[in-house]
mmCIF file with all atom_site columns, C-alpha atoms in Angstrom:
data_model
loop_
_atom_site.group_PDB
_atom_site.id
_atom_site.type_symbol
_atom_site.label_atom_id
_atom_site.label_alt_id
_atom_site.label_comp_id
_atom_site.label_asym_id
_atom_site.label_entity_id
_atom_site.label_seq_id
_atom_site.pdbx_PDB_ins_code
_atom_site.Cartn_x
_atom_site.Cartn_y
_atom_site.Cartn_z
_atom_site.occupancy
_atom_site.B_iso_or_equiv
_atom_site.pdbx_formal_charge
_atom_site.auth_seq_id
_atom_site.auth_comp_id
_atom_site.auth_asym_id
_atom_site.auth_atom_id
_atom_site.pdbx_PDB_model_num
ATOM 1   C CA . UNK A 1 1   ? 38.582 -14.410 62.475 1.00 0.00 ? 1078 UNK A CA 1
ATOM 2   C CA . UNK A 1 2   ? 42.012 -15.435 63.139 1.00 0.00 ? 1079 UNK A CA 1
ATOM 3   C CA . UNK A 1 3   ? 42.902 -16.648 66.597 1.00 0.00 ? 1080 UNK A CA 1
ATOM 4   C CA . UNK A 1 4   ? 47.132 -16.783 67.497 1.00 0.00 ? 1081 UNK A CA 1
ATOM 5   C CA . UNK A 1 5   ? 48.436 -19.890 68.659 1.00 0.00 ? 1082 UNK A CA 1
ATOM 6   C CA . UNK A 1 6   ? 49.536 -20.096 72.031 1.00 0.00 ? 1083 UNK A CA 1
ATOM 7   C CA . UNK A 1 7   ? 53.253 -20.800 72.955 1.00 0.00 ? 1084 UNK A CA 1
ATOM 8   C CA . UNK A 1 8   ? 53.882 -24.649 71.760 1.00 0.00 ? 1085 UNK A CA 1
ATOM 9   C CA . UNK A 1 9   ? 50.588 -25.260 70.013 1.00 0.00 ? 1086 UNK A CA 1
ATOM 10  C CA . UNK A 1 10  ? 52.384 -24.948 66.574 1.00 0.00 ? 1087 UNK A CA 1
ATOM 11  C CA . UNK A 1 11  ? 54.615 -27.818 67.328 1.00 0.00 ? 1088 UNK A CA 1
ATOM 12  C CA . UNK A 1 12  ? 51.836 -30.310 68.343 1.00 0.00 ? 1089 UNK A CA 1
ATOM 13  C CA . UNK A 1 13  ? 49.451 -29.348 64.790 1.00 0.00 ? 1090 UNK A CA 1
ATOM 14  C CA . UNK A 1 14  ? 52.771 -29.619 62.555 1.00 0.00 ? 1091 UNK A CA 1
ATOM 15  C CA . UNK A 1 15  ? 55.907 -32.595 63.638 1.00 0.00 ? 1092 UNK A CA 1
ATOM 16  C CA . UNK A 1 16  ? 59.536 -32.004 62.697 1.00 0.00 ? 1093 UNK A CA 1
ATOM 17  C CA . UNK A 1 17  ? 59.123 -35.865 61.776 1.00 0.00 ? 1094 UNK A CA 1
ATOM 18  C CA . UNK A 1 18  ? 56.976 -37.232 58.921 1.00 0.00 ? 1095 UNK A CA 1
ATOM 19  C CA . UNK A 1 19  ? 54.041 -38.684 60.322 1.00 0.00 ? 1096 UNK A CA 1
ATOM 20  C CA . UNK A 1 20  ? 51.707 -41.772 58.185 1.00 0.00 ? 1097 UNK A CA 1
ATOM 21  C CA . UNK A 1 21  ? 50.261 -39.341 55.779 1.00 0.00 ? 1098 UNK A CA 1
ATOM 22  C CA . UNK A 1 22  ? 52.981 -37.031 54.834 1.00 0.00 ? 1099 UNK A CA 1
ATOM 23  C CA . UNK A 1 23  ? 55.154 -40.618 54.257 1.00 0.00 ? 1100 UNK A CA 1
ATOM 24  C CA . UNK A 1 24  ? 52.468 -41.628 51.843 1.00 0.00 ? 1101 UNK A CA 1
ATOM 25  C CA . UNK A 1 25  ? 52.279 -38.007 50.538 1.00 0.00 ? 1102 UNK A CA 1
ATOM 26  C CA . UNK A 1 26  ? 55.696 -37.965 49.733 1.00 0.00 ? 1103 UNK A CA 1
ATOM 27  C CA . UNK A 1 27  ? 56.112 -41.273 47.985 1.00 0.00 ? 1104 UNK A CA 1
ATOM 28  C CA . UNK A 1 28  ? 54.723 -40.210 44.894 1.00 0.00 ? 1105 UNK A CA 1
ATOM 29  C CA . UNK A 1 29  ? 53.901 -41.307 42.223 1.00 0.00 ? 1106 UNK A CA 1
ATOM 30  C CA . UNK A 1 30  ? 54.750 -44.280 39.598 1.00 0.00 ? 1107 UNK A CA 1
ATOM 31  C CA . UNK A 1 31  ? 57.032 -42.313 38.100 1.00 0.00 ? 1108 UNK A CA 1
ATOM 32  C CA . UNK A 1 32  ? 59.243 -41.019 41.147 1.00 0.00 ? 1109 UNK A CA 1
ATOM 33  C CA . UNK A 1 33  ? 59.169 -44.272 43.073 1.00 0.00 ? 1110 UNK A CA 1
ATOM 34  C CA . UNK A 1 34  ? 60.488 -45.681 40.083 1.00 0.00 ? 1111 UNK A CA 1
ATOM 35  C CA . UNK A 1 35  ? 63.102 -43.285 40.239 1.00 0.00 ? 1112 UNK A CA 1
ATOM 36  C CA . UNK A 1 36  ? 64.226 -44.359 44.144 1.00 0.00 ? 1113 UNK A CA 1
ATOM 37  C CA . UNK A 1 37  ? 64.427 -48.014 43.594 1.00 0.00 ? 1114 UNK A CA 1
ATOM 38  C CA . UNK A 1 38  ? 66.613 -46.793 40.627 1.00 0.00 ? 1115 UNK A CA 1
ATOM 39  C CA . UNK A 1 39  ? 68.502 -44.945 42.673 1.00 0.00 ? 1116 UNK A CA 1
ATOM 40  C CA . UNK A 1 40  ? 69.136 -47.410 46.082 1.00 0.00 ? 1117 UNK A CA 1
ATOM 41  C CA . UNK A 1 41  ? 69.502 -49.898 43.577 1.00 0.00 ? 1118 UNK A CA 1
ATOM 42  C CA . UNK A 1 42  ? 72.426 -48.707 42.133 1.00 0.00 ? 1119 UNK A CA 1
ATOM 43  C CA . UNK A 1 43  ? 73.851 -46.738 44.065 1.00 0.00 ? 1120 UNK A CA 1
ATOM 44  C CA . UNK A 1 44  ? 74.109 -49.288 46.927 1.00 0.00 ? 1121 UNK A CA 1
ATOM 45  C CA . UNK A 1 45  ? 75.437 -52.286 44.291 1.00 0.00 ? 1122 UNK A CA 1
ATOM 46  C CA . UNK A 1 46  ? 78.271 -49.861 43.438 1.00 0.00 ? 1123 UNK A CA 1
ATOM 47  C CA . UNK A 1 47  ? 78.712 -48.368 47.033 1.00 0.00 ? 1124 UNK A CA 1
ATOM 48  C CA . UNK A 1 48  ? 78.847 -52.437 48.436 1.00 0.00 ? 1125 UNK A CA 1
ATOM 49  C CA . UNK A 1 49  ? 80.746 -53.612 45.959 1.00 0.00 ? 1126 UNK A CA 1
ATOM 50  C CA . UNK A 1 50  ? 83.445 -50.377 46.281 1.00 0.00 ? 1127 UNK A CA 1
ATOM 51  C CA . UNK A 1 51  ? 83.262 -51.607 50.516 1.00 0.00 ? 1128 UNK A CA 1
ATOM 52  C CA . UNK A 1 52  ? 84.036 -55.653 49.261 1.00 0.00 ? 1129 UNK A CA 1
ATOM 53  C CA . UNK A 1 53  ? 86.938 -54.320 47.795 1.00 0.00 ? 1130 UNK A CA 1
ATOM 54  C CA . UNK A 1 54  ? 88.490 -51.956 49.829 1.00 0.00 ? 1131 UNK A CA 1
ATOM 55  C CA . UNK A 1 55  ? 86.918 -54.154 53.351 1.00 0.00 ? 1132 UNK A CA 1
ATOM 56  C CA . UNK A 1 56  ? 90.790 -55.412 54.111 1.00 0.00 ? 1133 UNK A CA 1
ATOM 57  C CA . UNK A 1 57  ? 93.269 -53.298 51.970 1.00 0.00 ? 1134 UNK A CA 1
ATOM 58  C CA . UNK A 1 58  ? 91.804 -49.545 52.481 1.00 0.00 ? 1135 UNK A CA 1
ATOM 59  C CA . UNK A 1 59  ? 90.644 -47.189 55.515 1.00 0.00 ? 1136 UNK A CA 1
ATOM 60  C CA . UNK A 1 60  ? 87.717 -46.778 53.664 1.00 0.00 ? 1137 UNK A CA 1
ATOM 61  C CA . UNK A 1 61  ? 86.303 -49.354 53.102 1.00 0.00 ? 1138 UNK A CA 1
ATOM 62  C CA . UNK A 1 62  ? 83.770 -49.523 56.242 1.00 0.00 ? 1139 UNK A CA 1
ATOM 63  C CA . UNK A 1 63  ? 82.984 -46.078 54.509 1.00 0.00 ? 1140 UNK A CA 1
ATOM 64  C CA . UNK A 1 64  ? 82.037 -47.078 51.984 1.00 0.00 ? 1141 UNK A CA 1
ATOM 65  C CA . UNK A 1 65  ? 79.728 -49.973 53.404 1.00 0.00 ? 1142 UNK A CA 1
ATOM 66  C CA . UNK A 1 66  ? 77.694 -47.543 55.958 1.00 0.00 ? 1143 UNK A CA 1
ATOM 67  C CA . UNK A 1 67  ? 77.294 -45.274 52.419 1.00 0.00 ? 1144 UNK A CA 1
ATOM 68  C CA . UNK A 1 68  ? 75.891 -48.626 50.797 1.00 0.00 ? 1145 UNK A CA 1
ATOM 69  C CA . UNK A 1 69  ? 73.715 -49.314 53.624 1.00 0.00 ? 1146 UNK A CA 1
ATOM 70  C CA . UNK A 1 70  ? 72.578 -45.420 53.746 1.00 0.00 ? 1147 UNK A CA 1
ATOM 71  C CA . UNK A 1 71  ? 71.653 -46.328 49.708 1.00 0.00 ? 1148 UNK A CA 1
ATOM 72  C CA . UNK A 1 72  ? 70.104 -48.924 50.421 1.00 0.00 ? 1149 UNK A CA 1
ATOM 73  C CA . UNK A 1 73  ? 67.301 -47.585 52.937 1.00 0.00 ? 1150 UNK A CA 1
ATOM 74  C CA . UNK A 1 74  ? 67.248 -44.439 50.133 1.00 0.00 ? 1151 UNK A CA 1
ATOM 75  C CA . UNK A 1 75  ? 63.402 -45.597 50.191 1.00 0.00 ? 1152 UNK A CA 1
ATOM 76  C CA . UNK A 1 76  ? 62.287 -45.174 53.395 1.00 0.00 ? 1153 UNK A CA 1
ATOM 77  C CA . UNK A 1 77  ? 64.498 -42.261 54.583 1.00 0.00 ? 1154 UNK A CA 1
ATOM 78  C CA . UNK A 1 78  ? 64.294 -40.272 50.910 1.00 0.00 ? 1155 UNK A CA 1
ATOM 79  C CA . UNK A 1 79  ? 60.060 -39.211 51.787 1.00 0.00 ? 1156 UNK A CA 1
ATOM 80  C CA . UNK A 1 80  ? 60.648 -39.019 55.619 1.00 0.00 ? 1157 UNK A CA 1
ATOM 81  C CA . UNK A 1 81  ? 63.259 -36.203 54.605 1.00 0.00 ? 1158 UNK A CA 1
ATOM 82  C CA . UNK A 1 82  ? 61.198 -34.914 51.885 1.00 0.00 ? 1159 UNK A CA 1
ATOM 83  C CA . UNK A 1 83  ? 57.987 -34.493 54.375 1.00 0.00 ? 1160 UNK A CA 1
ATOM 84  C CA . UNK A 1 84  ? 60.400 -33.190 57.198 1.00 0.00 ? 1161 UNK A CA 1
ATOM 85  C CA . UNK A 1 85  ? 61.635 -30.119 54.271 1.00 0.00 ? 1162 UNK A CA 1
ATOM 86  C CA . UNK A 1 86  ? 57.919 -29.431 53.653 1.00 0.00 ? 1163 UNK A CA 1
ATOM 87  C CA . UNK A 1 87  ? 56.716 -29.317 57.572 1.00 0.00 ? 1164 UNK A CA 1
ATOM 88  C CA . UNK A 1 88  ? 59.943 -27.079 57.908 1.00 0.00 ? 1165 UNK A CA 1
ATOM 89  C CA . UNK A 1 89  ? 58.553 -24.496 55.163 1.00 0.00 ? 1166 UNK A CA 1
ATOM 90  C CA . UNK A 1 90  ? 55.748 -23.713 57.848 1.00 0.00 ? 1167 UNK A CA 1
ATOM 91  C CA . UNK A 1 91  ? 57.146 -24.897 61.242 1.00 0.00 ? 1168 UNK A CA 1
ATOM 92  C CA . UNK A 1 92  ? 59.523 -21.697 60.146 1.00 0.00 ? 1169 UNK A CA 1
ATOM 93  C CA . UNK A 1 93  ? 57.235 -19.114 60.378 1.00 0.00 ? 1170 UNK A CA 1
ATOM 94  C CA . UNK A 1 94  ? 57.216 -16.767 64.023 1.00 0.00 ? 1171 UNK A CA 1
ATOM 95  C CA . UNK A 1 95  ? 53.632 -16.510 63.933 1.00 0.00 ? 1172 UNK A CA 1
ATOM 96  C CA . UNK A 1 96  ? 50.022 -18.825 63.528 1.00 0.00 ? 1173 UNK A CA 1
ATOM 97  C CA . UNK A 1 97  ? 46.832 -18.694 63.622 1.00 0.00 ? 1174 UNK A CA 1
ATOM 98  C CA . UNK A 1 98  ? 43.074 -20.341 63.332 1.00 0.00 ? 1175 UNK A CA 1
ATOM 99  C CA . UNK A 1 99  ? 41.146 -19.354 61.181 1.00 0.00 ? 1176 UNK A CA 1
ATOM 100 C CA . UNK A 1 100 ? 37.271 -19.744 60.672 1.00 0.00 ? 1177 UNK A CA 1
ATOM 101 C CA . UNK A 1 101 ? 35.728 -18.457 57.364 1.00 0.00 ? 1178 UNK A CA 1
ATOM 102 C CA . UNK A 1 102 ? 33.922 -19.844 54.712 1.00 0.00 ? 1179 UNK A CA 1
ATOM 103 C CA . UNK A 1 103 ? 34.510 -20.777 50.754 1.00 0.00 ? 1180 UNK A CA 1
ATOM 104 C CA . UNK A 1 104 ? 34.110 -18.047 48.672 1.00 0.00 ? 1181 UNK A CA 1
ATOM 105 C CA . UNK A 1 105 ? 34.531 -19.019 45.105 1.00 0.00 ? 1182 UNK A CA 1
ATOM 106 C CA . UNK A 1 106 ? 35.411 -22.589 43.913 1.00 0.00 ? 1183 UNK A CA 1
ATOM 107 C CA . UNK A 1 107 ? 36.553 -24.138 40.802 1.00 0.00 ? 1184 UNK A CA 1
ATOM 108 C CA . UNK A 1 108 ? 38.646 -26.602 38.919 1.00 0.00 ? 1185 UNK A CA 1
ATOM 109 C CA . UNK A 1 109 ? 41.437 -26.226 36.691 1.00 0.00 ? 1186 UNK A CA 1
ATOM 110 C CA . UNK A 1 110 ? 43.526 -28.851 34.186 1.00 0.00 ? 1187 UNK A CA 1
ATOM 111 C CA . UNK A 1 111 ? 46.774 -28.578 34.885 1.00 0.00 ? 1188 UNK A CA 1
ATOM 112 C CA . UNK A 1 112 ? 49.775 -30.569 32.593 1.00 0.00 ? 1189 UNK A CA 1
ATOM 113 C CA . UNK A 1 113 ? 51.349 -32.612 35.642 1.00 0.00 ? 1190 UNK A CA 1
ATOM 114 C CA . UNK A 1 114 ? 54.174 -34.028 33.229 1.00 0.00 ? 1191 UNK A CA 1
ATOM 115 C CA . UNK A 1 115 ? 55.802 -34.296 29.608 1.00 0.00 ? 1192 UNK A CA 1
ATOM 116 C CA . UNK A 1 116 ? 57.112 -36.862 28.021 1.00 0.00 ? 1193 UNK A CA 1
ATOM 117 C CA . UNK A 1 117 ? 57.859 -37.800 24.975 1.00 0.00 ? 1194 UNK A CA 1
ATOM 118 C CA . UNK A 1 118 ? 57.134 -41.189 23.759 1.00 0.00 ? 1195 UNK A CA 1
ATOM 119 C CA . UNK A 1 119 ? 56.642 -43.104 19.507 1.00 0.00 ? 1196 UNK A CA 1
ATOM 120 C CA . UNK A 1 120 ? 53.924 -43.363 18.201 1.00 0.00 ? 1197 UNK A CA 1
ATOM 121 C CA . UNK A 1 121 ? 52.309 -46.762 15.801 1.00 0.00 ? 1198 UNK A CA 1
ATOM 122 C CA . UNK A 1 122 ? 55.143 -45.256 13.574 1.00 0.00 ? 1199 UNK A CA 1
ATOM 123 C CA . UNK A 1 123 ? 57.547 -44.772 15.239 1.00 0.00 ? 1200 UNK A CA 1
ATOM 124 C CA . UNK A 1 124 ? 57.936 -40.985 15.438 1.00 0.00 ? 1201 UNK A CA 1
ATOM 125 C CA . UNK A 1 125 ? 58.095 -39.547 18.763 1.00 0.00 ? 1202 UNK A CA 1
ATOM 126 C CA . UNK A 1 126 ? 55.373 -37.539 19.410 1.00 0.00 ? 1203 UNK A CA 1
ATOM 127 C CA . UNK A 1 127 ? 54.921 -35.430 23.124 1.00 0.00 ? 1204 UNK A CA 1
ATOM 128 C CA . UNK A 1 128 ? 52.536 -37.216 25.529 1.00 0.00 ? 1205 UNK A CA 1
ATOM 129 C CA . UNK A 1 129 ? 51.056 -34.176 28.210 1.00 0.00 ? 1206 UNK A CA 1
ATOM 130 C CA . UNK A 1 130 ? 49.567 -35.908 32.124 1.00 0.00 ? 1207 UNK A CA 1
ATOM 131 C CA . UNK A 1 131 ? 46.602 -33.764 33.207 1.00 0.00 ? 1208 UNK A CA 1
ATOM 132 C CA . UNK A 1 132 ? 44.892 -33.787 35.714 1.00 0.00 ? 1209 UNK A CA 1
ATOM 133 C CA . UNK A 1 133 ? 41.929 -31.928 36.736 1.00 0.00 ? 1210 UNK A CA 1
ATOM 134 C CA . UNK A 1 134 ? 42.574 -29.478 40.508 1.00 0.00 ? 1211 UNK A CA 1
ATOM 135 C CA . UNK A 1 135 ? 40.234 -27.649 42.291 1.00 0.00 ? 1212 UNK A CA 1
ATOM 136 C CA . UNK A 1 136 ? 40.400 -24.479 43.929 1.00 0.00 ? 1213 UNK A CA 1
ATOM 137 C CA . UNK A 1 137 ? 38.870 -22.874 47.094 1.00 0.00 ? 1214 UNK A CA 1
ATOM 138 C CA . UNK A 1 138 ? 39.159 -19.193 47.716 1.00 0.00 ? 1215 UNK A CA 1
ATOM 139 C CA . UNK A 1 139 ? 38.556 -18.873 51.367 1.00 0.00 ? 1216 UNK A CA 1
ATOM 140 C CA . UNK A 1 140 ? 37.686 -15.440 52.905 1.00 0.00 ? 1217 UNK A CA 1
ATOM 141 C CA . UNK A 1 141 ? 35.758 -13.502 56.344 1.00 0.00 ? 1218 UNK A CA 1
ATOM 142 C CA . UNK A 1 142 ? 33.975 -11.512 57.243 1.00 0.00 ? 1219 UNK A CA 1
ATOM 143 C CA . UNK A 1 143 ? 37.238 -8.774  57.419 1.00 0.00 ? 1220 UNK A CA 1
ATOM 144 C CA . UNK A 1 144 ? 37.652 -10.395 53.481 1.00 0.00 ? 1221 UNK A CA 1
ATOM 145 C CA . UNK A 1 145 ? 39.537 -11.986 51.103 1.00 0.00 ? 1222 UNK A CA 1
ATOM 146 C CA . UNK A 1 146 ? 42.495 -14.921 52.633 1.00 0.00 ? 1223 UNK A CA 1
ATOM 147 C CA . UNK A 1 147 ? 44.071 -16.958 50.105 1.00 0.00 ? 1224 UNK A CA 1
ATOM 148 C CA . UNK A 1 148 ? 43.210 -20.482 48.129 1.00 0.00 ? 1225 UNK A CA 1
ATOM 149 C CA . UNK A 1 149 ? 43.588 -23.368 48.689 1.00 0.00 ? 1226 UNK A CA 1
ATOM 150 C CA . UNK A 1 150 ? 43.927 -26.348 46.086 1.00 0.00 ? 1227 UNK A CA 1
ATOM 151 C CA . UNK A 1 151 ? 44.364 -30.115 45.271 1.00 0.00 ? 1228 UNK A CA 1
ATOM 152 C CA . UNK A 1 152 ? 44.074 -32.763 42.920 1.00 0.00 ? 1229 UNK A CA 1
ATOM 153 C CA . UNK A 1 153 ? 40.144 -32.941 42.032 1.00 0.00 ? 1230 UNK A CA 1
ATOM 154 C CA . UNK A 1 154 ? 38.274 -36.046 43.186 1.00 0.00 ? 1231 UNK A CA 1
ATOM 155 C CA . UNK A 1 155 ? 34.234 -36.071 41.888 1.00 0.00 ? 1232 UNK A CA 1
ATOM 156 C CA . UNK A 1 156 ? 33.478 -38.641 44.794 1.00 0.00 ? 1233 UNK A CA 1
ATOM 157 C CA . UNK A 1 157 ? 34.887 -37.388 47.703 1.00 0.00 ? 1234 UNK A CA 1
ATOM 158 C CA . UNK A 1 158 ? 34.618 -33.531 46.560 1.00 0.00 ? 1235 UNK A CA 1
ATOM 159 C CA . UNK A 1 159 ? 31.200 -33.227 44.485 1.00 0.00 ? 1236 UNK A CA 1
ATOM 160 C CA . UNK A 1 160 ? 29.529 -32.013 47.698 1.00 0.00 ? 1237 UNK A CA 1
ATOM 161 C CA . UNK A 1 161 ? 31.910 -28.890 48.164 1.00 0.00 ? 1238 UNK A CA 1
ATOM 162 C CA . UNK A 1 162 ? 30.113 -25.750 47.504 1.00 0.00 ? 1239 UNK A CA 1
ATOM 163 C CA . UNK A 1 163 ? 30.668 -21.970 48.208 1.00 0.00 ? 1240 UNK A CA 1
ATOM 164 C CA . UNK A 1 164 ? 29.540 -20.810 51.641 1.00 0.00 ? 1241 UNK A CA 1
ATOM 165 C CA . UNK A 1 165 ? 30.705 -23.290 53.405 1.00 0.00 ? 1242 UNK A CA 1
ATOM 166 C CA . UNK A 1 166 ? 32.305 -23.381 56.968 1.00 0.00 ? 1243 UNK A CA 1
ATOM 167 C CA . UNK A 1 167 ? 36.094 -23.693 56.646 1.00 0.00 ? 1244 UNK A CA 1
ATOM 168 C CA . UNK A 1 168 ? 39.161 -24.134 58.811 1.00 0.00 ? 1245 UNK A CA 1
ATOM 169 C CA . UNK A 1 169 ? 42.768 -23.482 58.449 1.00 0.00 ? 1246 UNK A CA 1
ATOM 170 C CA . UNK A 1 170 ? 45.635 -22.631 59.562 1.00 0.00 ? 1247 UNK A CA 1
ATOM 171 C CA . UNK A 1 171 ? 47.358 -19.325 58.709 1.00 0.00 ? 1248 UNK A CA 1
ATOM 172 C CA . UNK A 1 172 ? 50.740 -18.406 58.819 1.00 0.00 ? 1249 UNK A CA 1
ATOM 173 C CA . UNK A 1 173 ? 52.770 -15.396 59.097 1.00 0.00 ? 1250 UNK A CA 1
ATOM 174 C CA . UNK A 1 174 ? 56.019 -13.141 58.783 1.00 0.00 ? 1251 UNK A CA 1
ATOM 175 C CA . UNK A 1 175 ? 53.752 -10.557 60.752 1.00 0.00 ? 1252 UNK A CA 1
ATOM 176 C CA . UNK A 1 176 ? 52.240 -10.260 64.309 1.00 0.00 ? 1253 UNK A CA 1
ATOM 177 C CA . UNK A 1 177 ? 49.092 -9.045  62.855 1.00 0.00 ? 1254 UNK A CA 1
ATOM 178 C CA . UNK A 1 178 ? 49.249 -10.984 59.734 1.00 0.00 ? 1255 UNK A CA 1
ATOM 179 C CA . UNK A 1 179 ? 49.012 -8.209  57.995 1.00 0.00 ? 1256 UNK A CA 1
ATOM 180 C CA . UNK A 1 180 ? 50.620 -10.284 55.214 1.00 0.00 ? 1257 UNK A CA 1
ATOM 181 C CA . UNK A 1 181 ? 49.508 -14.056 54.865 1.00 0.00 ? 1258 UNK A CA 1
ATOM 182 C CA . UNK A 1 182 ? 52.635 -16.070 53.877 1.00 0.00 ? 1259 UNK A CA 1
ATOM 183 C CA . UNK A 1 183 ? 51.071 -19.557 54.210 1.00 0.00 ? 1260 UNK A CA 1
ATOM 184 C CA . UNK A 1 184 ? 47.807 -22.036 54.482 1.00 0.00 ? 1261 UNK A CA 1
ATOM 185 C CA . UNK A 1 185 ? 47.831 -24.978 55.431 1.00 0.00 ? 1262 UNK A CA 1
ATOM 186 C CA . UNK A 1 186 ? 45.827 -28.051 54.601 1.00 0.00 ? 1263 UNK A CA 1
ATOM 187 C CA . UNK A 1 187 ? 41.813 -27.086 54.924 1.00 0.00 ? 1264 UNK A CA 1
ATOM 188 C CA . UNK A 1 188 ? 39.183 -28.724 57.696 1.00 0.00 ? 1265 UNK A CA 1
ATOM 189 C CA . UNK A 1 189 ? 35.690 -28.500 56.210 1.00 0.00 ? 1266 UNK A CA 1
ATOM 190 C CA . UNK A 1 190 ? 33.223 -29.930 59.088 1.00 0.00 ? 1267 UNK A CA 1
ATOM 191 C CA . UNK A 1 191 ? 30.154 -29.717 57.739 1.00 0.00 ? 1268 UNK A CA 1
ATOM 192 C CA . UNK A 1 192 ? 31.412 -32.223 55.684 1.00 0.00 ? 1269 UNK A CA 1
ATOM 193 C CA . UNK A 1 193 ? 33.813 -33.715 58.212 1.00 0.00 ? 1270 UNK A CA 1
ATOM 194 C CA . UNK A 1 194 ? 36.691 -33.580 54.980 1.00 0.00 ? 1271 UNK A CA 1
ATOM 195 C CA . UNK A 1 195 ? 40.344 -32.449 54.669 1.00 0.00 ? 1272 UNK A CA 1
ATOM 196 C CA . UNK A 1 196 ? 41.581 -30.934 51.690 1.00 0.00 ? 1273 UNK A CA 1
ATOM 197 C CA . UNK A 1 197 ? 44.964 -29.798 50.502 1.00 0.00 ? 1274 UNK A CA 1
ATOM 198 C CA . UNK A 1 198 ? 47.742 -30.956 48.585 1.00 0.00 ? 1275 UNK A CA 1
ATOM 199 C CA . UNK A 1 199 ? 49.180 -32.085 51.568 1.00 0.00 ? 1276 UNK A CA 1
ATOM 200 C CA . UNK A 1 200 ? 48.680 -32.844 54.885 1.00 0.00 ? 1277 UNK A CA 1
ATOM 201 C CA . UNK A 1 201 ? 50.459 -30.032 56.917 1.00 0.00 ? 1278 UNK A CA 1
ATOM 202 C CA . UNK A 1 202 ? 48.603 -31.263 59.867 1.00 0.00 ? 1279 UNK A CA 1
ATOM 203 C CA . UNK A 1 203 ? 48.097 -34.084 62.727 1.00 0.00 ? 1280 UNK A CA 1
ATOM 204 C CA . UNK A 1 204 ? 44.756 -33.630 62.022 1.00 0.00 ? 1281 UNK A CA 1
ATOM 205 C CA . UNK A 1 205 ? 42.837 -34.708 65.376 1.00 0.00 ? 1282 UNK A CA 1
ATOM 206 C CA . UNK A 1 206 ? 45.181 -32.283 67.329 1.00 0.00 ? 1283 UNK A CA 1
ATOM 207 C CA . UNK A 1 207 ? 44.183 -29.624 64.711 1.00 0.00 ? 1284 UNK A CA 1
ATOM 208 C CA . UNK A 1 208 ? 40.479 -30.718 65.056 1.00 0.00 ? 1285 UNK A CA 1
ATOM 209 C CA . UNK A 1 209 ? 40.491 -31.042 69.331 1.00 0.00 ? 1286 UNK A CA 1
ATOM 210 C CA . UNK A 1 210 ? 41.768 -27.582 69.007 1.00 0.00 ? 1287 UNK A CA 1
ATOM 211 C CA . UNK A 1 211 ? 39.554 -25.830 66.848 1.00 0.00 ? 1288 UNK A CA 1
ATOM 212 C CA . UNK A 1 212 ? 36.367 -27.360 69.066 1.00 0.00 ? 1289 UNK A CA 1
ATOM 213 C CA . UNK A 1 213 ? 38.090 -25.422 72.238 1.00 0.00 ? 1290 UNK A CA 1
ATOM 214 C CA . UNK A 1 214 ? 39.465 -22.229 70.229 1.00 0.00 ? 1291 UNK A CA 1
ATOM 215 C CA . UNK A 1 215 ? 35.927 -21.759 68.054 1.00 0.00 ? 1292 UNK A CA 1
ATOM 216 C CA . UNK A 1 216 ? 32.985 -21.399 70.452 1.00 0.00 ? 1293 UNK A CA 1
#
């Protein structure tokens, strides 16, 4: 079942500015955090040193000072900027609709998330792969197949998910008739009171409230 959103409902469900969960999702793994720390430290130190050197001898001194402060705050605005860009990928679609269907099938798959070379005990370099199990849900309704939602598998949280369970998502398309699906948001499983997805696009309380009003 597809219920097109009314004017003004999409911005209520997908904000332009990062929410707390979206900020946390974009903070990244320890390796990504370390990269941001290095960029912050190196960029801030270099630009602040240049600004101190040029502060009284050049008109560009204050400019470098501002750039240094921007670098110093990169740990904060980096995830905010990334979350805003992710949100914009869905907010740009001209058509959006609530979808209520069921899980047609589900399966797990091992995905290589990172590869790096690392020295072993004998000093030789070997390729180390960081693998993670992801769960994929295939969604459908009475009209047929819709698409997939995938996310990292957590046995404690996700072991109760079964085929046939009700699932609700936001569907986005370039076409008003939704003959072609452009994107699918994170998913709400009302029977388990559980949210799943690779990234928390939706303002979840607002989505749950809207579904209660529209799916009657």
